[in-house]
mmCIF file of C-alpha atoms and ligand atoms in Angstrom:
data_model
loop_
_atom_site.group_PDB
_atom_site.id
_atom_site.type_symbol
_atom_site.label_atom_id
_atom_site.label_comp_id
_atom_site.label_asym_id
_atom_site.label_seq_id
_atom_site.Cartn_x
_atom_site.Cartn_y
_atom_site.Cartn_z
ATOM 1 C CA UNK A 711 -0.662 -13.255 14.311
ATOM 2 C CA UNK A 712 -3.869 -13.571 12.254
ATOM 3 C CA UNK A 713 -4.149 -16.949 10.513
ATOM 4 C CA UNK A 714 -5.807 -15.329 7.490
ATOM 5 C CA UNK A 715 -2.919 -12.892 7.038
ATOM 6 C CA UNK A 716 -0.409 -15.698 7.499
ATOM 7 C CA UNK A 717 -2.156 -17.841 4.867
ATOM 8 C CA UNK A 718 -2.043 -14.932 2.385
ATOM 9 C CA UNK A 719 1.641 -14.312 3.118
ATOM 10 C CA UNK A 720 2.524 -18.000 2.699
ATOM 11 C CA UNK A 721 0.681 -18.206 -0.637
ATOM 12 C CA UNK A 722 2.643 -15.191 -1.911
ATOM 13 C CA UNK A 723 5.901 -17.111 -1.420
ATOM 14 C CA UNK A 724 4.894 -19.343 -4.352
ATOM 15 C CA UNK A 725 5.443 -16.355 -6.676
ATOM 16 C CA UNK A 726 8.994 -15.703 -5.474
ATOM 17 C CA UNK A 727 11.840 -17.064 -7.604
ATOM 18 C CA UNK A 728 15.553 -17.369 -7.016
ATOM 19 C CA UNK A 729 17.457 -14.257 -8.114
ATOM 20 C CA UNK A 730 14.528 -11.858 -7.814
ATOM 21 C CA UNK A 731 14.692 -8.280 -6.604
ATOM 22 C CA UNK A 732 11.581 -7.860 -4.465
ATOM 23 C CA UNK A 733 9.701 -4.752 -3.382
ATOM 24 C CA UNK A 734 8.903 -5.287 0.289
ATOM 25 C CA UNK A 735 5.662 -3.652 1.387
ATOM 26 C CA UNK A 736 4.767 -2.231 4.783
ATOM 27 C CA UNK A 737 2.251 -3.138 7.456
ATOM 28 C CA UNK A 738 1.484 -6.230 9.515
ATOM 29 C CA UNK A 739 0.660 -8.559 6.592
ATOM 30 C CA UNK A 740 3.794 -7.532 4.681
ATOM 31 C CA UNK A 741 5.844 -8.126 7.823
ATOM 32 C CA UNK A 742 4.490 -11.691 8.120
ATOM 33 C CA UNK A 743 5.539 -12.217 4.490
ATOM 34 C CA UNK A 744 9.026 -10.914 5.284
ATOM 35 C CA UNK A 745 9.331 -13.287 8.257
ATOM 36 C CA UNK A 746 8.381 -16.246 6.035
ATOM 37 C CA UNK A 747 10.709 -15.018 3.290
ATOM 38 C CA UNK A 748 13.519 -14.888 5.853
ATOM 39 C CA UNK A 749 12.987 -18.588 6.566
ATOM 40 C CA UNK A 750 13.362 -19.353 2.836
ATOM 41 C CA UNK A 751 16.497 -17.190 2.639
ATOM 42 C CA UNK A 752 17.949 -19.142 5.560
ATOM 43 C CA UNK A 753 17.220 -22.275 3.515
ATOM 44 C CA UNK A 754 19.232 -20.991 0.530
ATOM 45 C CA UNK A 755 16.841 -18.780 -1.521
ATOM 46 C CA UNK A 756 18.723 -15.895 -3.143
ATOM 47 C CA UNK A 757 16.730 -12.649 -3.285
ATOM 48 C CA UNK A 758 17.253 -9.011 -2.432
ATOM 49 C CA UNK A 759 14.618 -6.615 -1.131
ATOM 50 C CA UNK A 760 13.783 -2.966 -1.655
ATOM 51 C CA UNK A 761 12.016 -1.797 1.532
ATOM 52 C CA UNK A 762 9.077 0.635 1.382
ATOM 53 C CA UNK A 763 9.607 2.019 4.902
ATOM 54 C CA UNK A 764 12.149 2.230 7.693
ATOM 55 C CA UNK A 765 10.038 -0.257 9.691
ATOM 56 C CA UNK A 766 10.129 -2.733 6.809
ATOM 57 C CA UNK A 767 13.903 -2.304 6.464
ATOM 58 C CA UNK A 768 14.260 -3.102 10.184
ATOM 59 C CA UNK A 769 11.977 -6.148 9.835
ATOM 60 C CA UNK A 770 13.953 -7.446 6.848
ATOM 61 C CA UNK A 771 17.255 -7.064 8.699
ATOM 62 C CA UNK A 772 15.846 -8.849 11.735
ATOM 63 C CA UNK A 773 14.723 -11.746 9.545
ATOM 64 C CA UNK A 774 17.907 -12.032 7.476
ATOM 65 C CA UNK A 775 16.464 -10.765 4.177
ATOM 66 C CA UNK A 776 19.224 -8.932 2.230
ATOM 67 C CA UNK A 777 18.376 -5.358 1.237
ATOM 68 C CA UNK A 778 19.454 -3.209 -1.686
ATOM 69 C CA UNK A 779 19.211 0.555 -2.111
ATOM 70 C CA UNK A 780 16.457 1.484 -4.559
ATOM 71 C CA UNK A 781 18.910 3.669 -6.473
ATOM 72 C CA UNK A 782 21.132 0.650 -7.120
ATOM 73 C CA UNK A 783 18.559 -1.527 -8.902
ATOM 74 C CA UNK A 784 17.595 -1.385 -12.557
ATOM 75 C CA UNK A 785 14.590 -3.633 -12.116
ATOM 76 C CA UNK A 786 12.202 -4.765 -9.369
ATOM 77 C CA UNK A 787 10.705 -8.082 -10.457
ATOM 78 C CA UNK A 788 7.894 -8.350 -7.946
ATOM 79 C CA UNK A 789 6.425 -6.304 -5.097
ATOM 80 C CA UNK A 790 4.428 -7.921 -2.307
ATOM 81 C CA UNK A 791 2.392 -5.513 -0.203
ATOM 82 C CA UNK A 792 -0.745 -5.297 1.920
ATOM 83 C CA UNK A 793 -3.725 -2.968 1.482
ATOM 84 C CA UNK A 794 -6.485 -1.356 3.502
ATOM 85 C CA UNK A 795 -9.260 -1.912 0.933
ATOM 86 C CA UNK A 796 -9.498 -3.775 -2.386
ATOM 87 C CA UNK A 797 -12.358 -3.329 -4.874
ATOM 88 C CA UNK A 798 -13.511 -5.762 -7.616
ATOM 89 C CA UNK A 799 -11.237 -4.080 -10.219
ATOM 90 C CA UNK A 800 -8.257 -4.468 -7.847
ATOM 91 C CA UNK A 801 -8.113 -0.751 -7.107
ATOM 92 C CA UNK A 802 -6.730 -0.239 -3.626
ATOM 93 C CA UNK A 803 -6.675 2.117 -0.701
ATOM 94 C CA UNK A 804 -3.256 2.038 0.934
ATOM 95 C CA UNK A 805 -1.465 4.172 3.474
ATOM 96 C CA UNK A 806 -2.977 3.049 6.762
ATOM 97 C CA UNK A 807 0.608 2.614 7.906
ATOM 98 C CA UNK A 808 1.654 6.030 6.503
ATOM 99 C CA UNK A 809 4.054 4.541 3.937
ATOM 100 C CA UNK A 810 2.049 5.186 0.791
ATOM 101 C CA UNK A 811 4.508 7.418 -1.084
ATOM 102 C CA UNK A 812 7.379 4.939 -0.922
ATOM 103 C CA UNK A 813 4.962 2.048 -1.462
ATOM 104 C CA UNK A 814 3.704 3.663 -4.656
ATOM 105 C CA UNK A 815 7.189 4.508 -5.933
ATOM 106 C CA UNK A 816 8.230 0.879 -5.497
ATOM 107 C CA UNK A 817 4.974 -0.626 -6.851
ATOM 108 C CA UNK A 818 5.095 1.625 -9.899
ATOM 109 C CA UNK A 819 8.679 0.568 -10.650
ATOM 110 C CA UNK A 820 7.871 -3.150 -10.335
ATOM 111 C CA UNK A 821 7.138 -5.617 -13.127
ATOM 112 C CA UNK A 822 4.353 -7.038 -10.976
ATOM 113 C CA UNK A 823 2.564 -6.191 -7.729
ATOM 114 C CA UNK A 824 0.880 -8.843 -5.609
ATOM 115 C CA UNK A 825 -1.387 -7.685 -2.800
ATOM 116 C CA UNK A 826 -1.866 -9.824 0.292
ATOM 117 C CA UNK A 827 -4.930 -9.192 2.450
ATOM 118 C CA UNK A 828 -7.372 -10.956 4.705
ATOM 119 C CA UNK A 829 -10.947 -11.232 3.430
ATOM 120 C CA UNK A 830 -12.189 -8.286 5.527
ATOM 121 C CA UNK A 831 -10.339 -5.934 3.142
ATOM 122 C CA UNK A 832 -12.521 -6.782 0.103
ATOM 123 C CA UNK A 833 -15.169 -4.125 -0.620
ATOM 124 C CA UNK A 834 -17.636 -3.374 -3.422
ATOM 125 C CA UNK A 835 -16.774 0.352 -3.419
ATOM 126 C CA UNK A 836 -13.680 1.998 -1.936
ATOM 127 C CA UNK A 837 -13.965 4.696 0.694
ATOM 128 C CA UNK A 838 -15.145 3.358 4.044
ATOM 129 C CA UNK A 839 -11.515 3.256 5.131
ATOM 130 C CA UNK A 840 -10.401 6.909 5.334
ATOM 131 C CA UNK A 841 -8.288 7.721 2.273
ATOM 132 C CA UNK A 842 -4.747 8.704 3.339
ATOM 133 C CA UNK A 843 -3.122 11.549 1.408
ATOM 134 C CA UNK A 844 0.554 12.383 1.996
ATOM 135 C CA UNK A 845 1.129 16.149 1.945
ATOM 136 C CA UNK A 846 3.941 18.624 2.360
ATOM 137 C CA UNK A 847 3.796 20.297 5.799
ATOM 138 C CA UNK A 848 4.012 23.754 4.169
ATOM 139 C CA UNK A 849 0.497 25.170 3.778
ATOM 140 C CA UNK A 850 -1.141 22.015 5.083
ATOM 141 C CA UNK A 851 -4.459 23.721 5.942
ATOM 142 C CA UNK A 852 -4.738 25.125 2.429
ATOM 143 C CA UNK A 853 -3.850 21.783 0.901
ATOM 144 C CA UNK A 854 -6.409 19.988 3.087
ATOM 145 C CA UNK A 855 -9.093 22.393 1.884
ATOM 146 C CA UNK A 856 -8.159 21.717 -1.753
ATOM 147 C CA UNK A 857 -8.278 17.981 -1.067
ATOM 148 C CA UNK A 858 -11.803 18.356 0.351
ATOM 149 C CA UNK A 859 -12.907 20.241 -2.794
ATOM 150 C CA UNK A 860 -11.372 17.561 -5.051
ATOM 151 C CA UNK A 861 -13.134 14.755 -3.202
ATOM 152 C CA UNK A 862 -16.524 16.453 -3.383
ATOM 153 C CA UNK A 863 -16.017 17.403 -7.060
ATOM 154 C CA UNK A 864 -15.316 13.769 -7.929
ATOM 155 C CA UNK A 865 -18.541 12.527 -6.338
ATOM 156 C CA UNK A 866 -17.548 11.525 -2.792
ATOM 157 C CA UNK A 867 -20.508 12.107 -0.447
ATOM 158 C CA UNK A 868 -18.109 13.425 2.198
ATOM 159 C CA UNK A 869 -14.489 14.490 2.281
ATOM 160 C CA UNK A 870 -13.823 15.614 5.811
ATOM 161 C CA UNK A 871 -10.056 15.796 6.329
ATOM 162 C CA UNK A 872 -8.191 14.978 9.540
ATOM 163 C CA UNK A 873 -4.487 15.573 10.052
ATOM 164 C CA UNK A 874 -3.092 12.293 11.377
ATOM 165 C CA UNK A 875 -1.419 12.593 14.780
ATOM 166 C CA UNK A 876 1.613 10.676 16.029
ATOM 167 C CA UNK A 877 1.240 7.874 18.550
ATOM 168 C CA UNK A 878 2.323 10.060 21.495
ATOM 169 C CA UNK A 879 -0.323 12.635 20.617
ATOM 170 C CA UNK A 880 2.330 15.358 20.629
ATOM 171 C CA UNK A 881 1.728 16.576 17.082
ATOM 172 C CA UNK A 882 1.220 15.524 13.478
ATOM 173 C CA UNK A 883 2.590 12.167 12.402
ATOM 174 C CA UNK A 884 5.692 12.661 10.241
ATOM 175 C CA UNK A 885 6.302 10.062 7.515
ATOM 176 C CA UNK A 886 9.693 8.524 6.686
ATOM 177 C CA UNK A 887 9.945 11.148 3.943
ATOM 178 C CA UNK A 888 9.215 14.081 6.288
ATOM 179 C CA UNK A 889 5.609 14.683 5.188
ATOM 180 C CA UNK A 890 2.228 14.759 6.947
ATOM 181 C CA UNK A 891 -0.785 12.484 6.344
ATOM 182 C CA UNK A 892 -4.287 13.841 5.824
ATOM 183 C CA UNK A 893 -6.946 11.140 6.311
ATOM 184 C CA UNK A 894 -10.104 11.770 4.298
ATOM 185 C CA UNK A 895 -13.471 10.463 5.463
ATOM 186 C CA UNK A 896 -14.986 9.986 2.013
ATOM 187 C CA UNK A 897 -17.584 7.355 3.032
ATOM 188 C CA UNK A 898 -17.527 6.247 -0.597
ATOM 189 C CA UNK A 899 -15.259 6.889 -3.594
ATOM 190 C CA UNK A 900 -17.564 6.240 -6.567
ATOM 191 C CA UNK A 901 -15.030 7.347 -9.223
ATOM 192 C CA UNK A 902 -11.531 6.398 -8.006
ATOM 193 C CA UNK A 903 -9.839 7.382 -11.291
ATOM 194 C CA UNK A 904 -11.351 10.875 -11.279
ATOM 195 C CA UNK A 905 -10.590 11.358 -7.578
ATOM 196 C CA UNK A 906 -6.982 10.311 -8.168
ATOM 197 C CA UNK A 907 -6.685 12.680 -11.131
ATOM 198 C CA UNK A 908 -8.002 15.679 -9.166
ATOM 199 C CA UNK A 909 -5.807 14.952 -6.134
ATOM 200 C CA UNK A 910 -2.720 14.737 -8.358
ATOM 201 C CA UNK A 911 -3.327 18.324 -9.534
ATOM 202 C CA UNK A 912 -2.925 19.787 -6.012
ATOM 203 C CA UNK A 913 0.634 21.097 -5.529
ATOM 204 C CA UNK A 914 0.907 20.238 -1.813
ATOM 205 C CA UNK A 915 -0.115 16.619 -2.384
ATOM 206 C CA UNK A 916 2.957 14.384 -2.502
ATOM 207 C CA UNK A 917 0.891 11.239 -3.193
ATOM 208 C CA UNK A 918 -2.512 9.739 -2.432
ATOM 209 C CA UNK A 919 -3.461 6.280 -1.231
ATOM 210 C CA UNK A 920 -5.467 5.252 -4.314
ATOM 211 C CA UNK A 921 -3.505 2.538 -6.139
ATOM 212 C CA UNK A 922 -5.218 2.045 -9.500
ATOM 213 C CA UNK A 923 -4.148 -0.440 -12.214
ATOM 214 C CA UNK A 924 -1.052 -1.395 -10.272
ATOM 215 C CA UNK A 925 -1.931 -4.861 -9.048
ATOM 216 C CA UNK A 926 -3.025 -7.833 -11.142
ATOM 217 C CA UNK A 927 -2.967 -10.459 -8.387
ATOM 218 C CA UNK A 928 -4.736 -10.300 -5.032
ATOM 219 C CA UNK A 929 -4.178 -13.072 -2.506
ATOM 220 C CA UNK A 930 -7.021 -13.249 -0.024
ATOM 221 C CA UNK A 931 -6.231 -15.085 3.156
ATOM 222 C CA UNK A 932 -8.978 -16.856 5.061
ATOM 223 C CA UNK A 933 -8.761 -18.878 8.255
ATOM 224 C CA UNK A 934 -7.959 -22.188 6.597
ATOM 225 C CA UNK A 935 -6.641 -21.324 3.117
ATOM 226 C CA UNK A 936 -5.769 -18.524 0.680
ATOM 227 C CA UNK A 937 -7.506 -17.626 -2.578
ATOM 228 C CA UNK A 938 -5.470 -16.275 -5.487
ATOM 229 C CA UNK A 939 -7.462 -13.827 -7.623
ATOM 230 C CA UNK A 940 -6.008 -12.695 -10.942
ATOM 231 C CA UNK A 941 -7.118 -9.914 -13.270
ATOM 232 C CA UNK A 942 -5.952 -9.735 -16.864
ATOM 233 C CA UNK A 943 -4.636 -6.244 -17.721
ATOM 234 C CA UNK A 944 -4.081 -7.067 -21.446
HETATM 235 C C1 5RP B 2156 0.900 0.849 4.868
HETATM 236 C C2 5RP B 2156 -0.122 0.135 4.095
HETATM 237 C C3 5RP B 2156 -0.488 -1.250 4.520
HETATM 238 O O1 5RP B 2156 -0.245 -2.111 3.471
HETATM 239 C C4 5RP B 2156 -1.930 -1.291 4.888
HETATM 240 O O2 5RP B 2156 -2.178 -0.338 5.908
HETATM 241 C C5 5RP B 2156 -2.359 -2.684 5.399
HETATM 242 O O3 5RP B 2156 -1.735 -2.953 6.610
HETATM 243 P P1 5RP B 2156 -1.982 -4.315 7.403
HETATM 244 O O4 5RP B 2156 -1.357 -5.404 6.605
HETATM 245 O O5 5RP B 2156 -1.299 -4.083 8.724
HETATM 246 O O6 5RP B 2156 -3.471 -4.501 7.563
HETATM 247 O O7 5RP B 2156 -0.663 0.614 3.136
HETATM 248 O O8 5RP B 2156 1.052 2.179 4.414
#
């Protein structure tokens, strides 16, 4: 387990209060948070979690964190999730773990989103990490072509699309929601808002991995401590 990720996860626990409904993110950093949360639950903390993936649901069960169906909650107080890249305005690339649609549904429905990352995830400009886009399998080649056009039209120097394969190499990876993931080698995303806007107009796109204006707190784990960075969205 990376010490930097663990330090970020531990610092996020300070934001958790008794009685909260929590969005539980996906990925290795989110799973460390869930393990630590499980220890607090064993000590008497009362919370319930809304998982953003089947893997996260399994991790929460294993660690004794109670779960609730997303359709049974009226409010999610706080979501804690990881990210693949974070820029200075707290815009994110997410979806390296192929959970971006559910992650965005939960983040969007939350009063607050806190992102936990190690310091290697901080970038000046998004786009080195290939941008994941979740698409419907129907007409995927057509959709991928439209995604390429949208990326180039919004100023990305590249936009080459690759259909993500499953771990066995037997075919496309299928998300928890039954979709495919197209990874886009943008190199740089100079105008994340415009890119997001153009991607959202493509019918086959279920969701993209640009998370803009969703997080106001980033916790950056380093080897010996964690830094809490806050952005006012007033
Ligand atoms: C999953 C995600 C993850 O939050 C992202 O990939 C970071 O993962 P990790 O904490 O393992 O580095 O977006 O879809």
